[in-house]
Amino acid sequence: MPATDTRDALLLRIAEALDRLSPPKAQTPDFDAADAFVWNAGETRLQPVPAVSRVDLVLLKGIDRVRDQLLDNTLRFARGRPANNALLWGARGMGKSSLVKAAHATVSATLVAEGKPPLKLVEIHREDIESLPVLMGLLRPAPYPFLLFCDDLSFDAEDTSYKSLKAVLDGGVEGRPANVLLYATSNRRHLLAREMIENERSTAINPGEAVEEKVSLSDRFGLWLGFHRCSQDEYLAMVKGYVDHLGLNADPEQLRREALEWSTTRGSRSGRVAWQFVQDLAGRLGE
């Protein structure tokens, strides 16, 4: 084989190897395929979600104030008016992620009724935060408003991916596209574990600046919505709301007694605990 042919074959093999090593090219999504998507960072594509797991907005009890705030913020954004990225933080099981999904459904239905493009929901997993710039590039030219949702967002020691999130929220050259709004839920108000902040304070040359760097991430969310543990009356109202929604036939006094016993054995009162109790009740009633 001539030397030229050998060299060309070698170059071709090298080029093919580099193609295999390079990340796949992002595919142009079909946004008409669904109203909700999950971002697959490994394949750089949006996976349609045929049916979103959600509860009706009216079933979310004990969070009226934050419900109204988030709904108003979402509706203003969907109608092209100024709105804030939102951080929903606080007690476990109090409906943070359920509220985001319910607000999306309500606002999207409102837009369709007004003859406007529906609001699309895109979920990004916490471990894929570093791929946000790629995702934003796909959403930016689309003719839809997008609600970008990250559930249970938090960062641990040695994790620097939060810097990608900061750049997208506020401060990057491109910044957040006008048709994208970010909602995140977390058990932590500042998204970082307390020991991380304390460690930064104790080891940094300038402790104040180090802590500001960490805490400033949550400051990029213009809307903070706190979810706190519910009272006994609020818990019982949640149980009753779920029972009525499912049409269960239960004695009110027995229902109250069993619901309180259930929450005692679980060691907490929340919307999640109320729903789990009602699921158990429905199973026992055979309904």
PDB file of N, CA and C in Angstrom, residues 228-267:
ATOM      1  N   HIS A 228     -43.195  25.424  56.126  1.00  0.00           N
ATOM      2  CA  HIS A 228     -42.947  25.063  57.515  1.00  0.00           C
ATOM      3  C   HIS A 228     -43.848  23.918  57.932  1.00  0.00           C
ATOM      4  N   ARG A 229     -43.492  23.286  59.027  1.00  0.00           N
ATOM      5  CA  ARG A 229     -44.277  22.148  59.510  1.00  0.00           C
ATOM      6  C   ARG A 229     -45.717  22.589  59.780  1.00  0.00           C
ATOM      7  N   CYS A 230     -46.640  21.731  59.447  1.00  0.00           N
ATOM      8  CA  CYS A 230     -48.051  22.109  59.579  1.00  0.00           C
ATOM      9  C   CYS A 230     -48.575  21.802  60.976  1.00  0.00           C
ATOM     10  N   SER A 231     -49.649  22.483  61.336  1.00  0.00           N
ATOM     11  CA  SER A 231     -50.311  22.242  62.612  1.00  0.00           C
ATOM     12  C   SER A 231     -51.189  20.995  62.507  1.00  0.00           C
ATOM     13  N   GLN A 232     -51.722  20.571  63.640  1.00  0.00           N
ATOM     14  CA  GLN A 232     -52.598  19.402  63.635  1.00  0.00           C
ATOM     15  C   GLN A 232     -53.856  19.664  62.817  1.00  0.00           C
ATOM     16  N   ASP A 233     -54.415  20.854  62.955  1.00  0.00           N
ATOM     17  CA  ASP A 233     -55.623  21.189  62.192  1.00  0.00           C
ATOM     18  C   ASP A 233     -55.350  21.206  60.688  1.00  0.00           C
ATOM     19  N   GLU A 234     -54.206  21.739  60.287  1.00  0.00           N
ATOM     20  CA  GLU A 234     -53.851  21.763  58.866  1.00  0.00           C
ATOM     21  C   GLU A 234     -53.644  20.347  58.335  1.00  0.00           C
ATOM     22  N   TYR A 235     -53.011  19.499  59.140  1.00  0.00           N
ATOM     23  CA  TYR A 235     -52.798  18.106  58.756  1.00  0.00           C
ATOM     24  C   TYR A 235     -54.130  17.389  58.551  1.00  0.00           C
ATOM     25  N   LEU A 236     -55.065  17.596  59.487  1.00  0.00           N
ATOM     26  CA  LEU A 236     -56.373  16.953  59.369  1.00  0.00           C
ATOM     27  C   LEU A 236     -57.150  17.498  58.176  1.00  0.00           C
ATOM     28  N   ALA A 237     -56.962  18.778  57.864  1.00  0.00           N
ATOM     29  CA  ALA A 237     -57.612  19.349  56.679  1.00  0.00           C
ATOM     30  C   ALA A 237     -57.065  18.716  55.401  1.00  0.00           C
ATOM     31  N   MET A 238     -55.766  18.432  55.387  1.00  0.00           N
ATOM     32  CA  MET A 238     -55.165  17.747  54.240  1.00  0.00           C
ATOM     33  C   MET A 238     -55.763  16.357  54.076  1.00  0.00           C
ATOM     34  N   VAL A 239     -55.880  15.635  55.188  1.00  0.00           N
ATOM     35  CA  VAL A 239     -56.459  14.293  55.140  1.00  0.00           C
ATOM     36  C   VAL A 239     -57.896  14.344  54.607  1.00  0.00           C
ATOM     37  N   LYS A 240     -58.686  15.259  55.135  1.00  0.00           N
ATOM     38  CA  LYS A 240     -60.083  15.378  54.693  1.00  0.00           C
ATOM     39  C   LYS A 240     -60.169  15.733  53.212  1.00  0.00           C
ATOM     40  N   GLY A 241     -59.272  16.628  52.755  1.00  0.00           N
ATOM     41  CA  GLY A 241     -59.267  17.008  51.347  1.00  0.00           C
ATOM     42  C   GLY A 241     -58.992  15.827  50.442  1.00  0.00           C
ATOM     43  N   TYR A 242     -58.035  14.985  50.819  1.00  0.00           N
ATOM     44  CA  TYR A 242     -57.712  13.806  50.017  1.00  0.00           C
ATOM     45  C   TYR A 242     -58.856  12.782  50.063  1.00  0.00           C
ATOM     46  N   VAL A 243     -59.461  12.610  51.250  1.00  0.00           N
ATOM     47  CA  VAL A 243     -60.561  11.659  51.395  1.00  0.00           C
ATOM     48  C   VAL A 243     -61.745  12.086  50.524  1.00  0.00           C
ATOM     49  N   ASP A 244     -62.069  13.364  50.557  1.00  0.00           N
ATOM     50  CA  ASP A 244     -63.181  13.859  49.736  1.00  0.00           C
ATOM     51  C   ASP A 244     -62.867  13.737  48.245  1.00  0.00           C
ATOM     52  N   HIS A 245     -61.624  14.006  47.876  1.00  0.00           N
ATOM     53  CA  HIS A 245     -61.226  13.932  46.473  1.00  0.00           C
ATOM     54  C   HIS A 245     -61.370  12.507  45.936  1.00  0.00           C
ATOM     55  N   LEU A 246     -61.013  11.531  46.771  1.00  0.00           N
ATOM     56  CA  LEU A 246     -61.085  10.131  46.338  1.00  0.00           C
ATOM     57  C   LEU A 246     -62.469   9.535  46.561  1.00  0.00           C
ATOM     58  N   GLY A 247     -63.363  10.289  47.226  1.00  0.00           N
ATOM     59  CA  GLY A 247     -64.716   9.802  47.455  1.00  0.00           C
ATOM     60  C   GLY A 247     -64.782   8.643  48.425  1.00  0.00           C
ATOM     61  N   LEU A 248     -63.922   8.619  49.435  1.00  0.00           N
ATOM     62  CA  LEU A 248     -63.893   7.524  50.407  1.00  0.00           C
ATOM     63  C   LEU A 248     -65.004   7.716  51.441  1.00  0.00           C
ATOM     64  N   ASN A 249     -65.591   6.620  51.827  1.00  0.00           N
ATOM     65  CA  ASN A 249     -66.662   6.636  52.829  1.00  0.00           C
ATOM     66  C   ASN A 249     -66.076   6.246  54.175  1.00  0.00           C
ATOM     67  N   ALA A 250     -65.789   7.259  55.025  1.00  0.00           N
ATOM     68  CA  ALA A 250     -65.149   7.001  56.310  1.00  0.00           C
ATOM     69  C   ALA A 250     -65.849   7.796  57.400  1.00  0.00           C
ATOM     70  N   ASP A 251     -65.973   7.173  58.580  1.00  0.00           N
ATOM     71  CA  ASP A 251     -66.567   7.861  59.720  1.00  0.00           C
ATOM     72  C   ASP A 251     -65.651   9.000  60.162  1.00  0.00           C
ATOM     73  N   PRO A 252     -66.150  10.236  60.275  1.00  0.00           N
ATOM     74  CA  PRO A 252     -65.310  11.391  60.593  1.00  0.00           C
ATOM     75  C   PRO A 252     -64.492  11.233  61.871  1.00  0.00           C
ATOM     76  N   GLU A 253     -65.106  10.713  62.943  1.00  0.00           N
ATOM     77  CA  GLU A 253     -64.384  10.584  64.206  1.00  0.00           C
ATOM     78  C   GLU A 253     -63.311   9.507  64.124  1.00  0.00           C
ATOM     79  N   GLN A 254     -63.630   8.398  63.473  1.00  0.00           N
ATOM     80  CA  GLN A 254     -62.640   7.334  63.299  1.00  0.00           C
ATOM     81  C   GLN A 254     -61.517   7.800  62.378  1.00  0.00           C
ATOM     82  N   LEU A 255     -61.890   8.572  61.366  1.00  0.00           N
ATOM     83  CA  LEU A 255     -60.892   9.103  60.443  1.00  0.00           C
ATOM     84  C   LEU A 255     -59.906  10.002  61.183  1.00  0.00           C
ATOM     85  N   ARG A 256     -60.411  10.880  62.027  1.00  0.00           N
ATOM     86  CA  ARG A 256     -59.555  11.774  62.807  1.00  0.00           C
ATOM     87  C   ARG A 256     -58.620  10.980  63.712  1.00  0.00           C
ATOM     88  N   ARG A 257     -59.179   9.989  64.407  1.00  0.00           N
ATOM     89  CA  ARG A 257     -58.370   9.201  65.338  1.00  0.00           C
ATOM     90  C   ARG A 257     -57.260   8.435  64.610  1.00  0.00           C
ATOM     91  N   GLU A 258     -57.601   7.809  63.509  1.00  0.00           N
ATOM     92  CA  GLU A 258     -56.607   7.011  62.779  1.00  0.00           C
ATOM     93  C   GLU A 258     -55.565   7.901  62.111  1.00  0.00           C
ATOM     94  N   ALA A 259     -56.002   9.074  61.628  1.00  0.00           N
ATOM     95  CA  ALA A 259     -55.057   9.995  60.983  1.00  0.00           C
ATOM     96  C   ALA A 259     -54.029  10.508  61.986  1.00  0.00           C
ATOM     97  N   LEU A 260     -54.483  10.825  63.192  1.00  0.00           N
ATOM     98  CA  LEU A 260     -53.555  11.303  64.217  1.00  0.00           C
ATOM     99  C   LEU A 260     -52.616  10.191  64.663  1.00  0.00           C
ATOM    100  N   GLU A 261     -53.149   8.982  64.774  1.00  0.00           N
ATOM    101  CA  GLU A 261     -52.296   7.848  65.145  1.00  0.00           C
ATOM    102  C   GLU A 261     -51.242   7.596  64.077  1.00  0.00           C
ATOM    103  N   TRP A 262     -51.647   7.723  62.814  1.00  0.00           N
ATOM    104  CA  TRP A 262     -50.699   7.521  61.705  1.00  0.00           C
ATOM    105  C   TRP A 262     -49.563   8.541  61.765  1.00  0.00           C
ATOM    106  N   SER A 263     -49.906   9.809  61.995  1.00  0.00           N
ATOM    107  CA  SER A 263     -48.874  10.846  62.051  1.00  0.00           C
ATOM    108  C   SER A 263     -47.959  10.653  63.247  1.00  0.00           C
ATOM    109  N   THR A 264     -48.494  10.129  64.353  1.00  0.00           N
ATOM    110  CA  THR A 264     -47.671   9.871  65.544  1.00  0.00           C
ATOM    111  C   THR A 264     -46.654   8.779  65.270  1.00  0.00           C
ATOM    112  N   THR A 265     -47.082   7.721  64.589  1.00  0.00           N
ATOM    113  CA  THR A 265     -46.150   6.631  64.282  1.00  0.00           C
ATOM    114  C   THR A 265     -45.087   7.068  63.285  1.00  0.00           C
ATOM    115  N   ARG A 266     -45.420   8.033  62.420  1.00  0.00           N
ATOM    116  CA  ARG A 266     -44.446   8.527  61.454  1.00  0.00           C
ATOM    117  C   ARG A 266     -43.542   9.605  62.050  1.00  0.00           C
ATOM    118  N   GLY A 267     -43.954  10.176  63.168  1.00  0.00           N
ATOM    119  CA  GLY A 267     -43.141  11.191  63.823  1.00  0.00           C
ATOM    120  C   GLY A 267     -43.189  12.547  63.160  1.00  0.00           C
TER     121      GLY A 267
END
